[in-house]
mmCIF file of C-alpha atoms in Angstrom:
data_model
loop_
_atom_site.group_PDB
_atom_site.id
_atom_site.type_symbol
_atom_site.label_atom_id
_atom_site.label_comp_id
_atom_site.label_asym_id
_atom_site.label_seq_id
_atom_site.Cartn_x
_atom_site.Cartn_y
_atom_site.Cartn_z
ATOM 1 C CA MET A 25 -15.725 -2.460 -11.831
ATOM 2 C CA GLN A 26 -12.969 -0.763 -13.433
ATOM 3 C CA PRO A 27 -9.642 -2.260 -13.985
ATOM 4 C CA ILE A 28 -6.859 -1.675 -11.732
ATOM 5 C CA PRO A 29 -4.430 1.002 -12.659
ATOM 6 C CA GLN A 30 -1.043 -0.792 -12.161
ATOM 7 C CA LEU A 31 -2.782 -4.163 -13.923
ATOM 8 C CA SER A 32 -3.695 -1.709 -16.885
ATOM 9 C CA MET A 33 -0.266 -0.405 -17.413
ATOM 10 C CA ALA A 34 1.188 -4.217 -16.939
ATOM 11 C CA ALA A 35 -1.739 -5.196 -19.555
ATOM 12 C CA ALA A 36 -0.488 -2.690 -21.914
ATOM 13 C CA PHE A 37 3.169 -3.227 -21.879
ATOM 14 C CA ALA A 38 2.445 -7.269 -21.993
ATOM 15 C CA SER A 39 0.505 -5.985 -25.306
ATOM 16 C CA LEU A 40 3.651 -4.209 -26.528
ATOM 17 C CA ILE A 41 5.953 -7.532 -25.911
ATOM 18 C CA SER A 42 3.532 -9.656 -27.301
ATOM 19 C CA LEU A 43 3.504 -7.465 -30.746
ATOM 20 C CA GLN A 44 6.789 -7.478 -31.080
ATOM 21 C CA VAL A 45 7.595 -11.111 -30.268
ATOM 22 C CA GLY A 46 4.724 -11.958 -33.080
ATOM 23 C CA ALA A 47 6.790 -9.682 -35.711
ATOM 24 C CA ALA A 48 10.075 -11.301 -34.856
ATOM 25 C CA PHE A 49 8.439 -15.019 -35.042
ATOM 26 C CA ALA A 50 6.634 -13.776 -38.326
ATOM 27 C CA LYS A 51 9.909 -13.491 -39.547
ATOM 28 C CA THR A 52 11.075 -16.897 -38.889
ATOM 29 C CA ILE A 53 8.504 -18.474 -41.453
ATOM 30 C CA TYR A 54 9.491 -16.293 -44.235
ATOM 31 C CA PRO A 55 11.513 -19.225 -45.885
ATOM 32 C CA PHE A 56 7.666 -21.139 -45.822
ATOM 33 C CA VAL A 57 5.170 -18.320 -47.300
ATOM 34 C CA GLY A 58 7.409 -15.077 -47.819
ATOM 35 C CA PRO A 59 6.268 -11.974 -46.387
ATOM 36 C CA GLU A 60 3.230 -11.365 -48.336
ATOM 37 C CA GLY A 61 1.923 -15.327 -47.093
ATOM 38 C CA VAL A 62 2.750 -14.049 -43.605
ATOM 39 C CA THR A 63 0.380 -11.075 -44.362
ATOM 40 C CA ALA A 64 -2.021 -12.770 -45.662
ATOM 41 C CA LEU A 65 -2.293 -15.144 -42.373
ATOM 42 C CA ARG A 66 -1.955 -12.434 -39.845
ATOM 43 C CA ILE A 67 -4.694 -10.409 -41.257
ATOM 44 C CA GLY A 68 -6.737 -13.218 -42.700
ATOM 45 C CA ILE A 69 -6.785 -15.289 -39.250
ATOM 46 C CA THR A 70 -7.217 -11.897 -37.302
ATOM 47 C CA ALA A 71 -10.105 -10.898 -39.440
ATOM 48 C CA LEU A 72 -11.999 -14.473 -38.355
ATOM 49 C CA ILE A 73 -10.916 -14.153 -34.946
ATOM 50 C CA LEU A 74 -12.040 -10.762 -34.429
ATOM 51 C CA CYS A 75 -15.499 -11.532 -36.334
ATOM 52 C CA LEU A 76 -16.184 -13.971 -33.611
ATOM 53 C CA ILE A 77 -15.462 -11.730 -30.644
ATOM 54 C CA THR A 78 -17.043 -8.463 -32.132
ATOM 55 C CA ARG A 79 -19.911 -9.901 -34.407
ATOM 56 C CA PRO A 80 -19.734 -6.740 -36.381
ATOM 57 C CA TRP A 81 -22.868 -7.572 -38.491
ATOM 58 C CA THR A 82 -24.697 -6.601 -35.609
ATOM 59 C CA LEU A 83 -23.571 -2.930 -36.023
ATOM 60 C CA ARG A 84 -25.444 -0.259 -37.799
ATOM 61 C CA ILE A 85 -23.340 1.611 -39.932
ATOM 62 C CA GLU A 86 -24.168 4.772 -41.933
ATOM 63 C CA ARG A 87 -23.427 4.861 -45.650
ATOM 64 C CA SER A 88 -21.066 7.924 -44.944
ATOM 65 C CA SER A 89 -19.037 5.974 -42.974
ATOM 66 C CA TRP A 90 -18.013 3.535 -45.365
ATOM 67 C CA PRO A 91 -15.513 5.215 -47.341
ATOM 68 C CA ASN A 92 -13.677 6.167 -44.085
ATOM 69 C CA LEU A 93 -13.539 2.483 -42.954
ATOM 70 C CA LEU A 94 -12.251 1.455 -46.530
ATOM 71 C CA MET A 95 -9.398 3.938 -46.392
ATOM 72 C CA TYR A 96 -9.053 2.353 -42.678
ATOM 73 C CA GLY A 97 -9.066 -1.364 -43.584
ATOM 74 C CA GLY A 98 -6.873 -0.401 -46.836
ATOM 75 C CA MET A 99 -4.271 1.414 -44.774
ATOM 76 C CA ILE A 100 -4.080 -1.461 -42.091
ATOM 77 C CA GLY A 101 -3.283 -4.117 -45.039
ATOM 78 C CA LEU A 102 -0.525 -1.844 -46.616
ATOM 79 C CA MET A 103 1.132 -1.362 -43.551
ATOM 80 C CA ASN A 104 1.601 -5.253 -42.637
ATOM 81 C CA ILE A 105 2.363 -5.768 -46.466
ATOM 82 C CA LEU A 106 4.986 -2.863 -46.253
ATOM 83 C CA ILE A 107 6.783 -3.682 -43.026
ATOM 84 C CA TYR A 108 6.874 -7.163 -43.629
ATOM 85 C CA ARG A 109 8.467 -6.701 -46.958
ATOM 86 C CA ALA A 110 11.050 -4.493 -44.713
ATOM 87 C CA PHE A 111 11.845 -7.024 -42.161
ATOM 88 C CA LEU A 112 12.807 -8.991 -45.413
ATOM 89 C CA HIS A 113 15.867 -6.586 -45.950
ATOM 90 C CA ILE A 114 16.599 -4.853 -42.485
ATOM 91 C CA PRO A 115 16.547 -5.678 -38.894
ATOM 92 C CA ILE A 116 12.995 -5.518 -37.376
ATOM 93 C CA GLY A 117 14.519 -2.874 -34.703
ATOM 94 C CA ILE A 118 15.735 -0.740 -37.394
ATOM 95 C CA ALA A 119 12.499 -1.325 -39.341
ATOM 96 C CA ILE A 120 9.944 -0.398 -36.505
ATOM 97 C CA SER A 121 11.980 2.731 -35.598
ATOM 98 C CA ILE A 122 11.796 3.965 -38.994
ATOM 99 C CA GLU A 123 7.808 2.788 -39.004
ATOM 100 C CA VAL A 124 7.222 4.931 -35.629
ATOM 101 C CA LEU A 125 8.371 8.328 -37.363
ATOM 102 C CA GLY A 126 4.836 7.719 -39.117
ATOM 103 C CA PRO A 127 2.515 8.572 -35.939
ATOM 104 C CA LEU A 128 5.543 10.496 -34.325
ATOM 105 C CA SER A 129 4.838 12.689 -37.424
ATOM 106 C CA VAL A 130 1.200 13.336 -37.042
ATOM 107 C CA SER A 131 1.616 13.878 -33.295
ATOM 108 C CA LEU A 132 4.116 16.374 -33.822
ATOM 109 C CA LEU A 133 2.476 18.083 -36.826
ATOM 110 C CA SER A 134 -0.689 18.140 -35.060
ATOM 111 C CA THR A 135 0.750 20.576 -31.937
ATOM 112 C CA LYS A 136 2.186 23.986 -32.069
ATOM 113 C CA ARG A 137 4.230 23.419 -28.958
ATOM 114 C CA LYS A 138 7.795 24.726 -29.439
ATOM 115 C CA SER A 139 9.227 22.350 -27.405
ATOM 116 C CA ASP A 140 8.354 19.752 -29.968
ATOM 117 C CA VAL A 141 11.294 21.189 -32.017
ATOM 118 C CA VAL A 142 13.575 19.257 -29.592
ATOM 119 C CA TRP A 143 11.580 16.021 -30.050
ATOM 120 C CA ILE A 144 11.857 16.426 -33.972
ATOM 121 C CA MET A 145 15.731 16.917 -33.654
ATOM 122 C CA PHE A 146 15.913 13.697 -31.478
ATOM 123 C CA ALA A 147 14.023 11.663 -33.974
ATOM 124 C CA LEU A 148 16.388 13.045 -36.710
ATOM 125 C CA PHE A 149 19.344 12.314 -34.675
ATOM 126 C CA GLY A 150 18.135 8.655 -34.164
ATOM 127 C CA VAL A 151 17.720 8.201 -37.835
ATOM 128 C CA MET A 152 20.959 9.854 -38.902
ATOM 129 C CA LEU A 153 22.621 6.861 -36.514
ATOM 130 C CA LEU A 154 20.558 4.043 -37.803
ATOM 131 C CA PRO A 155 23.003 3.480 -40.904
ATOM 132 C CA TYR A 156 25.899 2.708 -38.448
ATOM 133 C CA GLY A 157 26.065 -0.833 -38.558
ATOM 134 C CA GLN A 158 28.851 -3.735 -37.140
ATOM 135 C CA SER A 159 31.182 -3.138 -39.674
ATOM 136 C CA SER A 160 29.849 -0.291 -42.062
ATOM 137 C CA PHE A 161 27.848 2.680 -42.551
ATOM 138 C CA SER A 162 25.005 1.042 -44.838
ATOM 139 C CA LEU A 163 21.482 -0.042 -44.696
ATOM 140 C CA ASN A 164 19.525 -1.847 -47.571
ATOM 141 C CA ALA A 165 17.866 0.848 -49.540
ATOM 142 C CA ILE A 166 14.894 -1.418 -50.465
ATOM 143 C CA GLY A 167 14.046 -2.428 -46.870
ATOM 144 C CA VAL A 168 14.473 1.362 -45.632
ATOM 145 C CA LEU A 169 12.208 2.520 -48.504
ATOM 146 C CA TYR A 170 9.523 -0.111 -47.332
ATOM 147 C CA ALA A 171 9.718 1.107 -44.110
ATOM 148 C CA VAL A 172 9.412 4.811 -44.704
ATOM 149 C CA LEU A 173 6.726 3.636 -46.934
ATOM 150 C CA ALA A 174 4.953 1.803 -43.988
ATOM 151 C CA ALA A 175 5.468 4.883 -41.869
ATOM 152 C CA ILE A 176 3.655 6.936 -44.107
ATOM 153 C CA SER A 177 0.830 4.313 -44.161
ATOM 154 C CA TRP A 178 0.443 4.289 -40.633
ATOM 155 C CA GLY A 179 0.159 8.250 -40.592
ATOM 156 C CA ILE A 180 -2.554 8.010 -42.981
ATOM 157 C CA TYR A 181 -4.174 4.883 -40.571
ATOM 158 C CA ILE A 182 -4.165 7.417 -37.736
ATOM 159 C CA SER A 183 -6.184 10.089 -39.217
ATOM 160 C CA TYR A 184 -8.917 7.301 -40.856
ATOM 161 C CA ALA A 185 -9.074 5.537 -37.675
ATOM 162 C CA SER A 186 -10.142 8.790 -35.681
ATOM 163 C CA LYS A 187 -12.917 8.983 -37.827
ATOM 164 C CA VAL A 188 -14.253 5.423 -37.480
ATOM 165 C CA SER A 189 -13.510 5.188 -33.894
ATOM 166 C CA HIS A 190 -17.041 5.849 -32.584
ATOM 167 C CA LEU A 191 -17.737 2.319 -33.997
ATOM 168 C CA GLY A 192 -15.363 0.675 -31.104
ATOM 169 C CA ALA A 193 -14.140 -3.114 -31.746
ATOM 170 C CA GLY A 194 -16.339 -3.554 -34.383
ATOM 171 C CA GLY A 195 -15.046 -0.923 -36.567
ATOM 172 C CA VAL A 196 -11.687 -2.610 -35.761
ATOM 173 C CA CYS A 197 -12.828 -5.806 -37.196
ATOM 174 C CA ILE A 198 -14.421 -4.278 -40.406
ATOM 175 C CA GLY A 199 -11.171 -2.730 -40.961
ATOM 176 C CA MET A 200 -9.262 -5.856 -40.650
ATOM 177 C CA VAL A 201 -11.698 -7.836 -43.047
ATOM 178 C CA VAL A 202 -11.188 -5.214 -45.515
ATOM 179 C CA ALA A 203 -7.388 -5.469 -45.048
ATOM 180 C CA ALA A 204 -7.903 -9.251 -45.469
ATOM 181 C CA SER A 205 -10.075 -8.853 -48.601
ATOM 182 C CA PHE A 206 -6.937 -7.708 -50.580
ATOM 183 C CA GLY A 207 -4.190 -9.058 -48.305
ATOM 184 C CA VAL A 208 -5.465 -12.707 -48.733
ATOM 185 C CA PRO A 209 -5.396 -13.125 -52.365
ATOM 186 C CA ILE A 210 -2.215 -11.248 -52.734
ATOM 187 C CA GLY A 211 -0.368 -14.066 -50.327
ATOM 188 C CA ILE A 212 -2.337 -16.535 -52.521
ATOM 189 C CA SER A 213 -0.984 -15.112 -55.662
ATOM 190 C CA GLN A 214 2.700 -15.366 -54.011
ATOM 191 C CA VAL A 215 2.600 -18.828 -52.486
ATOM 192 C CA GLY A 216 -0.261 -20.551 -53.963
ATOM 193 C CA LEU A 217 -2.434 -23.071 -52.096
ATOM 194 C CA ASP A 218 0.705 -24.072 -50.096
ATOM 195 C CA LEU A 219 -0.669 -21.310 -47.765
ATOM 196 C CA PHE A 220 -3.580 -23.798 -46.532
ATOM 197 C CA LYS A 221 -1.426 -26.117 -45.604
ATOM 198 C CA PRO A 222 -2.104 -27.400 -41.578
ATOM 199 C CA GLU A 223 1.142 -26.754 -40.446
ATOM 200 C CA ILE A 224 1.669 -23.251 -42.636
ATOM 201 C CA LEU A 225 -1.804 -22.344 -40.954
ATOM 202 C CA ALA A 226 -0.822 -23.220 -37.751
ATOM 203 C CA LEU A 227 2.231 -21.132 -37.607
ATOM 204 C CA GLY A 228 -0.277 -18.227 -39.148
ATOM 205 C CA LEU A 229 -2.369 -18.560 -36.136
ATOM 206 C CA THR A 230 0.526 -17.965 -33.891
ATOM 207 C CA VAL A 231 1.504 -15.011 -35.709
ATOM 208 C CA ALA A 232 -2.105 -13.849 -35.427
ATOM 209 C CA ILE A 233 -2.381 -14.296 -31.782
ATOM 210 C CA LEU A 234 0.846 -12.673 -30.904
ATOM 211 C CA SER A 235 0.483 -9.962 -33.175
ATOM 212 C CA SER A 236 -3.068 -9.117 -33.407
ATOM 213 C CA THR A 237 -5.490 -10.639 -31.049
ATOM 214 C CA ILE A 238 -3.455 -10.605 -27.738
ATOM 215 C CA PRO A 239 -2.355 -6.990 -28.190
ATOM 216 C CA PHE A 240 -6.035 -6.000 -29.259
ATOM 217 C CA LEU A 241 -7.732 -8.002 -26.327
ATOM 218 C CA LEU A 242 -4.863 -6.284 -23.665
ATOM 219 C CA ASP A 243 -5.358 -2.911 -25.206
ATOM 220 C CA VAL A 244 -8.992 -3.107 -24.712
ATOM 221 C CA TYR A 245 -8.449 -4.082 -21.461
ATOM 222 C CA ALA A 246 -5.902 -1.186 -20.785
ATOM 223 C CA LEU A 247 -7.689 1.730 -22.320
ATOM 224 C CA LYS A 248 -10.502 1.178 -19.759
ATOM 225 C CA SER A 249 -8.497 2.987 -17.125
ATOM 226 C CA LEU A 250 -5.685 4.263 -18.939
ATOM 227 C CA PRO A 251 -5.672 7.675 -20.531
ATOM 228 C CA LYS A 252 -4.450 7.317 -24.159
ATOM 229 C CA SER A 253 -1.707 9.604 -23.309
ATOM 230 C CA ILE A 254 -0.215 7.348 -20.794
ATOM 231 C CA PHE A 255 -1.141 4.327 -23.092
ATOM 232 C CA GLY A 256 0.981 6.173 -25.832
ATOM 233 C CA VAL A 257 3.975 6.625 -23.454
ATOM 234 C CA LEU A 258 4.308 3.105 -22.745
ATOM 235 C CA MET A 259 4.118 2.269 -26.509
ATOM 236 C CA SER A 260 6.856 4.667 -27.139
ATOM 237 C CA ALA A 261 9.158 1.590 -26.078
ATOM 238 C CA SER A 262 8.236 0.015 -29.635
ATOM 239 C CA PRO A 263 11.718 0.350 -31.400
ATOM 240 C CA ALA A 264 13.750 -0.840 -28.243
ATOM 241 C CA VAL A 265 11.531 -3.651 -27.635
ATOM 242 C CA SER A 266 11.555 -4.830 -31.312
ATOM 243 C CA ALA A 267 14.924 -4.429 -31.492
ATOM 244 C CA ILE A 268 15.568 -6.758 -28.512
ATOM 245 C CA ALA A 269 12.827 -9.515 -29.974
ATOM 246 C CA GLY A 270 14.831 -9.464 -32.809
ATOM 247 C CA TRP A 271 18.061 -9.996 -31.070
ATOM 248 C CA PHE A 272 16.890 -12.475 -28.894
ATOM 249 C CA ILE A 273 14.531 -14.551 -31.456
ATOM 250 C CA LEU A 274 16.439 -13.920 -34.887
ATOM 251 C CA GLY A 275 20.011 -13.109 -33.688
ATOM 252 C CA GLU A 276 19.954 -10.046 -35.337
ATOM 253 C CA GLN A 277 22.927 -8.144 -34.119
ATOM 254 C CA LEU A 278 23.036 -4.431 -34.070
ATOM 255 C CA SER A 279 25.875 -1.860 -33.095
ATOM 256 C CA THR A 280 26.088 0.277 -30.231
ATOM 257 C CA VAL A 281 25.258 3.572 -32.592
ATOM 258 C CA GLN A 282 22.171 1.639 -34.314
ATOM 259 C CA TRP A 283 21.186 0.906 -30.410
ATOM 260 C CA ALA A 284 21.990 4.589 -29.919
ATOM 261 C CA GLY A 285 19.689 5.868 -32.877
ATOM 262 C CA ILE A 286 16.690 3.433 -31.663
ATOM 263 C CA PHE A 287 16.982 4.949 -28.163
ATOM 264 C CA ALA A 288 16.884 8.407 -29.593
ATOM 265 C CA ILE A 289 14.027 7.926 -31.635
ATOM 266 C CA SER A 290 12.232 6.270 -28.454
ATOM 267 C CA ILE A 291 12.900 9.262 -26.541
ATOM 268 C CA ALA A 292 11.222 11.564 -29.300
ATOM 269 C CA CYS A 293 8.116 9.373 -29.231
ATOM 270 C CA ILE A 294 8.072 9.782 -25.427
ATOM 271 C CA GLY A 295 8.673 13.401 -25.301
ATOM 272 C CA ALA A 296 5.577 14.040 -27.995
ATOM 273 C CA THR A 297 3.412 12.221 -25.990
ATOM 274 C CA LEU A 298 4.783 13.370 -22.043
ATOM 275 C CA PRO A 299 2.576 17.082 -22.440
ATOM 276 C CA ALA A 300 -0.696 15.200 -22.877
ATOM 277 C CA TYR A 301 0.465 12.708 -20.190
ATOM 278 C CA VAL A 302 1.278 15.724 -17.812
ATOM 279 C CA SER A 303 -1.972 17.136 -18.738
ATOM 280 C CA ASP A 304 -3.825 13.890 -17.488
ATOM 281 C CA LYS A 305 -2.044 13.695 -14.327
ATOM 282 C CA THR A 306 -2.902 17.124 -13.256
ATOM 283 C CA ALA A 307 -6.711 17.309 -14.683
#
């Protein structure tokens, strides 16, 4: 039986909320393990959970697919490390707004629609507004750099994700295992064996469930009946939802101008995805 479309849309939006709440919660445990430790906990525990769910060892993978899988997993790990490092220096709403420019750029560069110039301008306008904080024109340069590198990593990730998509959930699991193979050692090198304390593992499990496991399961359900284009429109709310989560959970205050910048970037993401959405509705 196919999922009810309304429930699929609700699942997709619930996935988005869980992901961004998980990101905000992850920042609350930085005092204990730092961003590298959080990365290790998230991808390490998620890899274990996905292995139990998908049993990737049952897959028959051609040798030619392994280079793509390794790059795919490498980008998963790199994205996590970079964006969590960005959270250390700038509000998560701004970090996510910069990070989504990666997939947005991939989407805009892959089409030749003249209307895309409008969405590029919206994105650039939004970026120019982000430094206008509560009392000054400034953003931590290191934090912005990490977010930009995370955006680039996300763009590369998308190109390799399309090359391993035929492997389904098992491919996602293998990618997460690859990410954990270097993300976890980096976390241990920074935190030491304290990373394996029961109370720290419990916090890491919460981050992994909110940021990866729940979104993964909800996305799989939603995409059974939602076209990817509609799913993309819903995900365009990521910058705004992350900013709200940062305010509600972390007390991160943004100026009115910064909120306008986040809104402009969200509009750019929606606009870049909307033509495919219209195509799906009229097909």
